[in-house]
């Protein structure tokens, strides 16, 4: 990980001392292995008594005089090894930070990075010099935070939109709450599958839970819609549920198998991320289908049958009128639809070419 600044004032005593102090403060953090910067550099010196080379810090502490500052600057500029490593001729200097390998790939690095960032921001505030932070640990933490935030956002939005769709169709609390509850169970299974396979939550795998919600809700809508249609025929609740399972199971099975195969094909791409996404998504599409098929009828078997009066909005509402007009258009204007489809396909093909 690196912390960098660019300023012609870096070798002014006060600013340099703050840079030295920042280097020392970061070095003291638990989990930091070593810090190298223009405020914390080392020279090899001979130990004639022990007959070995030893590392000596330059400076040994904070700079107290301007002459001492000039001496350190001269040492840096007269040592080619440090040029391009901790400073360059464009007045840029960096601080290289190495982490203990035991915590580098664990969540323990996150609080350390927060402390480093806080100390760097404090330096920036005190000196009015902009600080830049980069490096693999920092980027990985930033990406993981982004994935975590987007995971919660997309999952929440998918559940909200699905709940609104259910509410528009059925306008009953039980028809909204219980399908959402079943789908959330499918989301929990999808996260559990990721952990079971040892996969991490990435930008791609983070899309699986919202995807499960979007795919699972249509299963519930088909089941509930068929159930209510059977009730309108005057059938008992038990017989209506039985016929619903019998007639909808195959339809939803084919639809979900098609979706699962589509995701499963990604396993053969050779890309590790796509393989993880495809395998987990395909498995959990089928798990969610099975949960909807089993749990929705069980739950509604314990609930009172919905009143037929509550379903008039489906037969006489805006959506029903759109479907009726669409049906008439398909039946009576099929030639126009064919011509329009061909023209759009030709335009799309030209656009691709």
Coordinates of C-alpha atoms in Angstrom, one line a residue:
X1 CA 0.0 0.0 0.0
X2 CA 1.3 3.5 -0.8
X3 CA 0.5 7.0 0.5
X4 CA 1.7 9.8 -1.8
X5 CA 2.0 13.5 -1.8
X6 CA 3.3 16.1 -4.2
X7 CA 4.6 19.4 -2.8
X8 CA 7.7 21.6 -3.1
X9 CA 7.5 22.2 0.7
X10 CA 8.1 18.5 1.7
X11 CA 11.6 19.4 2.9
X12 CA 10.5 22.3 5.0
X13 CA 11.2 21.4 8.6
X14 CA 7.7 21.6 10.0
X15 CA 6.1 19.7 7.1
X16 CA 8.8 17.1 7.0
X17 CA 8.5 16.4 10.7
X18 CA 4.7 15.9 10.3
X19 CA 5.6 13.4 7.5
X20 CA 8.0 11.6 9.8
X21 CA 5.4 11.5 12.5
X22 CA 2.9 10.1 10.1
X23 CA 5.3 7.4 9.1
X24 CA 6.1 6.5 12.7
X25 CA 2.4 6.5 13.7
X26 CA 1.6 4.1 10.9
X27 CA 4.5 1.9 11.8
X28 CA 3.1 1.5 15.4
X29 CA -0.2 0.1 14.1
X30 CA -0.7 -3.5 14.9
X31 CA -0.5 -5.5 11.6
X32 CA 1.9 -3.2 9.9
X33 CA 5.2 -4.9 9.0
X34 CA 7.3 -2.0 7.7
X35 CA 7.0 1.6 6.5
X36 CA 9.4 3.2 4.0
X37 CA 9.3 6.9 3.2
X38 CA 11.4 10.0 2.9
X39 CA 10.7 10.5 6.6
X40 CA 11.6 6.9 7.4
X41 CA 14.6 5.7 5.4
X42 CA 17.6 3.6 6.4
X43 CA 21.3 3.4 5.6
X44 CA 23.6 0.4 5.8
X45 CA 26.5 1.0 8.2
X46 CA 29.4 -1.3 9.2
X47 CA 29.5 -2.7 12.7
X48 CA 33.2 -3.3 13.0
X49 CA 32.7 -4.9 16.5
X50 CA 30.0 -7.3 15.4
X51 CA 31.5 -7.6 11.9
X52 CA 28.2 -7.1 10.2
X53 CA 26.1 -4.5 8.5
X54 CA 23.3 -2.8 10.4
X55 CA 20.4 -0.6 9.4
X56 CA 20.4 3.0 10.7
X57 CA 17.3 5.2 10.5
X58 CA 17.7 8.6 8.8
X59 CA 16.6 10.7 10.6
X60 CA 16.9 9.1 14.0
X61 CA 14.0 11.3 15.1
X62 CA 12.3 14.6 14.3
X63 CA 14.3 17.3 12.6
X64 CA 15.2 20.1 15.0
X65 CA 17.3 22.5 12.9
X66 CA 17.4 23.7 9.3
X67 CA 21.0 22.4 8.9
X68 CA 19.8 18.9 9.9
X69 CA 17.0 19.2 7.4
X70 CA 19.5 20.2 4.6
X71 CA 21.7 17.2 5.6
X72 CA 18.8 14.7 5.2
X73 CA 17.8 16.3 1.9
X74 CA 21.4 16.0 0.7
X75 CA 21.6 12.4 1.8
X76 CA 18.4 11.5 -0.2
X77 CA 19.4 13.4 -3.3
X78 CA 22.9 11.9 -3.3
X79 CA 21.6 8.3 -3.0
X80 CA 20.3 7.2 -6.4
X81 CA 18.6 4.2 -4.9
X82 CA 15.9 6.4 -3.3
X83 CA 15.1 8.4 -6.5
X84 CA 12.0 7.0 -8.1
X85 CA 11.4 4.9 -5.0
X86 CA 10.5 7.4 -2.3
X87 CA 10.8 10.7 -4.2
X88 CA 11.2 12.1 -7.7
X89 CA 12.3 15.3 -9.3
X90 CA 8.7 16.5 -9.6
X91 CA 8.5 17.0 -5.8
X92 CA 6.5 13.8 -5.4
X93 CA 7.2 11.5 -2.5
X94 CA 5.5 8.4 -1.3
X95 CA 5.2 6.2 1.8
X96 CA 5.3 2.4 1.1
X97 CA 3.5 0.3 3.7
X98 CA 3.7 -3.5 4.0
X99 CA 1.2 -5.5 5.9
X100 CA 1.6 -8.6 8.0
X101 CA 0.7 -11.5 5.6
X102 CA -1.4 -13.1 8.3
X103 CA -4.0 -10.3 8.2
X104 CA -3.5 -9.0 4.6
X105 CA -6.2 -11.3 3.1
X106 CA -8.6 -11.1 6.1
X107 CA -11.2 -8.7 7.4
X108 CA -8.7 -7.6 10.1
X109 CA -7.0 -5.3 7.6
X110 CA -10.1 -3.1 7.3
X111 CA -9.8 -1.3 10.7
X112 CA -6.1 -0.8 10.0
X113 CA -6.8 0.8 6.7
X114 CA -9.4 3.1 8.4
X115 CA -6.7 4.2 10.9
X116 CA -4.2 4.8 8.1
X117 CA -6.7 6.8 6.1
X118 CA -7.7 8.9 9.2
X119 CA -4.1 9.7 10.0
X120 CA -3.4 10.6 6.3
X121 CA -6.5 12.9 6.3
X122 CA -5.2 14.5 9.5
X123 CA -1.9 15.2 7.9
X124 CA -3.7 16.6 4.9
X125 CA -5.7 18.9 7.1
X126 CA -2.7 20.2 9.1
X127 CA -0.4 20.8 6.1
X128 CA -2.9 21.7 3.3
X129 CA -1.2 19.1 1.1
X130 CA -3.4 16.7 -0.8
X131 CA -2.8 13.0 0.1
X132 CA -3.3 10.2 -2.3
X133 CA -3.8 6.6 -1.2
X134 CA -3.5 3.5 -3.3
X135 CA -2.3 -0.1 -3.4
X136 CA -3.9 -3.5 -3.5
X137 CA -5.1 -3.7 0.2
X138 CA -6.7 -0.3 -0.1
X139 CA -8.4 -1.0 -3.5
X140 CA -9.6 -4.4 -2.3
X141 CA -11.1 -2.9 0.8
X142 CA -12.8 -0.1 -1.2
X143 CA -14.2 -2.6 -3.7
X144 CA -15.5 -4.9 -0.9
X145 CA -17.2 -1.9 0.7
X146 CA -18.7 -0.9 -2.6
X147 CA -19.9 -4.5 -3.2
X148 CA -21.4 -4.6 0.3
X149 CA -23.3 -1.3 -0.2
X150 CA -24.5 -2.3 -3.6
X151 CA -25.6 -5.7 -2.4
X152 CA -27.8 -4.2 0.2
X153 CA -29.1 -1.6 -2.2
X154 CA -30.0 -3.9 -5.1
X155 CA -31.5 -6.6 -2.7
X156 CA -33.6 -4.0 -1.0
X157 CA -34.8 -2.5 -4.3
X158 CA -35.6 -5.9 -5.8
X159 CA -37.7 -6.8 -2.8
X160 CA -39.5 -3.5 -2.8
X161 CA -40.3 -3.7 -6.5
X162 CA -41.5 -7.3 -6.2
X163 CA -43.7 -6.3 -3.2
X164 CA -45.2 -3.5 -5.2
X165 CA -45.9 -5.9 -8.1
X166 CA -47.6 -8.4 -5.8
X167 CA -49.6 -5.6 -4.2
X168 CA -50.8 -4.3 -7.6
X169 CA -51.9 -7.8 -8.6
X170 CA -53.5 -9.1 -5.4
X171 CA -54.0 -6.2 -3.0
X172 CA -53.8 -8.3 0.0
X173 CA -51.2 -8.5 2.8
X174 CA -50.9 -12.2 2.9
X175 CA -50.4 -12.4 -0.9
X176 CA -47.5 -9.9 -0.6
X177 CA -45.9 -10.9 2.7
X178 CA -45.6 -14.7 2.4
X179 CA -44.3 -14.9 -1.2
X180 CA -41.6 -12.3 -0.2
X181 CA -40.8 -14.3 2.9
X182 CA -40.3 -17.5 0.8
X183 CA -38.1 -15.6 -1.7
X184 CA -36.0 -14.2 1.2
X185 CA -35.5 -17.8 2.3
X186 CA -34.2 -18.5 -1.2
X187 CA -31.8 -15.5 -0.9
X188 CA -30.5 -16.9 2.4
X189 CA -29.9 -20.2 0.6
X190 CA -28.0 -18.5 -2.2
X191 CA -25.7 -16.8 0.3
X192 CA -25.3 -20.1 2.1
X193 CA -24.4 -21.7 -1.2
X194 CA -21.6 -19.1 -1.7
X195 CA -20.2 -19.9 1.7
X196 CA -20.5 -23.6 1.2
X197 CA -18.5 -23.5 -2.0
X198 CA -16.0 -21.2 -0.5
X199 CA -16.8 -18.3 -2.9
X200 CA -16.4 -14.7 -1.9
X201 CA -19.0 -12.0 -2.4
X202 CA -17.8 -10.1 -5.5
X203 CA -19.5 -7.6 -7.8
X204 CA -20.8 -10.5 -9.9
X205 CA -21.9 -12.9 -7.2
X206 CA -23.4 -10.0 -5.3
X207 CA -26.1 -9.9 -8.0
X208 CA -27.3 -13.4 -7.2
X209 CA -29.6 -12.6 -4.3
X210 CA -31.5 -9.8 -6.2
X211 CA -31.6 -12.2 -9.2
X212 CA -33.2 -14.9 -7.0
X213 CA -35.9 -12.4 -5.9
X214 CA -36.7 -11.3 -9.4
X215 CA -36.9 -15.0 -10.7
X216 CA -38.7 -16.3 -7.6
X217 CA -41.5 -13.8 -7.5
X218 CA -43.1 -14.8 -10.9
X219 CA -43.3 -18.4 -9.5
X220 CA -45.4 -17.0 -6.6
X221 CA -47.5 -14.9 -8.9
X222 CA -48.3 -17.8 -11.2
X223 CA -49.3 -20.0 -8.2
X224 CA -51.5 -17.4 -6.5
X225 CA -53.1 -16.4 -9.8
X226 CA -54.0 -20.0 -10.7
X227 CA -55.2 -20.6 -7.1
X228 CA -57.6 -17.6 -7.3
X229 CA -58.8 -18.6 -10.7
X230 CA -59.7 -22.1 -9.4
X231 CA -61.5 -20.5 -6.4
X232 CA -63.6 -18.4 -8.8
X233 CA -64.9 -21.6 -10.4
X234 CA -66.4 -22.5 -7.0
X235 CA -63.9 -25.1 -5.9
X236 CA -63.0 -25.6 -2.3
X237 CA -59.7 -24.2 -1.0
X238 CA -58.1 -27.7 -0.8
X239 CA -59.1 -28.7 -4.3
X240 CA -58.1 -25.4 -5.7
X241 CA -54.6 -25.7 -4.2
X242 CA -54.3 -29.3 -5.4
X243 CA -55.2 -28.3 -9.0
X244 CA -52.9 -25.3 -8.8
X245 CA -49.9 -27.5 -7.9
X246 CA -50.8 -30.0 -10.6
X247 CA -51.1 -27.6 -13.4
X248 CA -48.5 -24.9 -12.6
X249 CA -45.7 -27.2 -11.4
X250 CA -44.7 -28.3 -15.0
X251 CA -45.0 -24.8 -16.4
X252 CA -42.8 -23.2 -13.8
X253 CA -40.4 -26.1 -13.9
X254 CA -39.7 -25.7 -17.6
X255 CA -39.3 -21.9 -17.1
X256 CA -36.9 -22.3 -14.2
X257 CA -34.9 -25.1 -15.8
X258 CA -34.5 -22.8 -18.9
X259 CA -33.2 -20.0 -16.6
X260 CA -30.9 -22.4 -14.7
X261 CA -29.4 -23.8 -17.9
X262 CA -28.8 -20.3 -19.1
X263 CA -26.8 -19.5 -16.0
X264 CA -25.2 -22.9 -15.8
X265 CA -23.7 -22.4 -19.3
X266 CA -21.5 -19.7 -17.7
X267 CA -19.6 -22.4 -15.8
X268 CA -18.0 -23.5 -19.1
X269 CA -16.6 -20.1 -19.9
X270 CA -13.3 -20.7 -18.1
X271 CA -13.6 -17.4 -16.2
X272 CA -13.5 -18.1 -12.5
X273 CA -15.9 -15.3 -11.7
X274 CA -18.4 -16.4 -14.3
X275 CA -18.0 -20.0 -13.2
X276 CA -18.8 -19.1 -9.6
X277 CA -21.8 -16.9 -10.7
X278 CA -23.2 -19.5 -13.1
X279 CA -23.0 -22.5 -10.8
X280 CA -24.4 -20.7 -7.7
X281 CA -27.2 -19.0 -9.7
X282 CA -28.3 -22.1 -11.5
X283 CA -28.5 -24.2 -8.3
X284 CA -30.4 -21.5 -6.4
X285 CA -32.9 -20.8 -9.2
X286 CA -34.0 -24.4 -8.9
X287 CA -33.9 -24.3 -5.0
X288 CA -36.1 -21.2 -5.1
X289 CA -38.6 -22.8 -7.5
X290 CA -38.9 -25.9 -5.2
X291 CA -39.4 -23.7 -2.2
X292 CA -42.1 -21.7 -3.9
X293 CA -43.9 -24.8 -5.2
X294 CA -43.9 -26.4 -1.7
X295 CA -44.2 -23.5 0.7
X296 CA -46.7 -21.2 -1.0
X297 CA -49.5 -23.9 -1.1
X298 CA -48.7 -25.1 2.4
X299 CA -48.9 -21.5 3.8
X300 CA -52.1 -20.7 2.0
X301 CA -53.7 -23.9 3.0
X302 CA -53.7 -22.6 6.6
X303 CA -55.1 -19.2 5.5
X304 CA -58.7 -18.4 4.8
X305 CA -59.6 -18.4 1.1
X306 CA -59.6 -14.9 -0.4
X307 CA -62.9 -13.2 -1.1
X308 CA -63.8 -13.1 -4.7
X309 CA -64.9 -9.5 -4.4
X310 CA -61.3 -8.6 -3.7
X311 CA -60.2 -9.9 -7.1
X312 CA -62.4 -7.6 -9.3
X313 CA -59.5 -5.2 -9.9
X314 CA -57.7 -8.0 -11.7
X315 CA -60.6 -8.7 -14.1
X316 CA -61.7 -5.1 -14.6
X317 CA -58.6 -3.1 -13.9
X318 CA -56.1 -1.2 -16.1
X319 CA -53.8 -4.3 -16.6
X320 CA -56.7 -6.4 -17.7
X321 CA -57.7 -3.8 -20.3
X322 CA -54.1 -3.7 -21.7
X323 CA -54.1 -7.5 -22.0
X324 CA -57.4 -7.6 -23.8
X325 CA -56.2 -5.0 -26.3
X326 CA -53.0 -6.9 -26.8
X327 CA -54.9 -10.1 -27.4
X328 CA -57.1 -8.3 -30.0
X329 CA -54.0 -6.9 -31.7
X330 CA -52.4 -10.3 -32.0
X331 CA -55.6 -11.9 -33.3
X332 CA -56.7 -9.3 -35.7
X333 CA -53.5 -7.5 -36.8
X334 CA -51.0 -10.3 -37.0
X335 CA -49.7 -9.2 -40.4
X336 CA -48.8 -5.7 -39.0
X337 CA -46.9 -7.3 -36.1
X338 CA -45.0 -9.6 -38.5
X339 CA -44.0 -6.6 -40.7
X340 CA -43.0 -4.5 -37.7
X341 CA -40.9 -7.3 -36.2
X342 CA -39.1 -7.9 -39.5
X343 CA -38.3 -4.2 -40.0
X344 CA -37.0 -3.9 -36.4
X345 CA -34.9 -7.0 -36.9
X346 CA -33.4 -5.6 -40.1
X347 CA -32.6 -2.3 -38.4
X348 CA -31.0 -4.1 -35.5
X349 CA -29.0 -6.3 -37.8
X350 CA -27.7 -3.2 -39.7
X351 CA -26.8 -1.6 -36.4
X352 CA -24.8 -4.6 -35.3
X353 CA -22.9 -4.7 -38.6

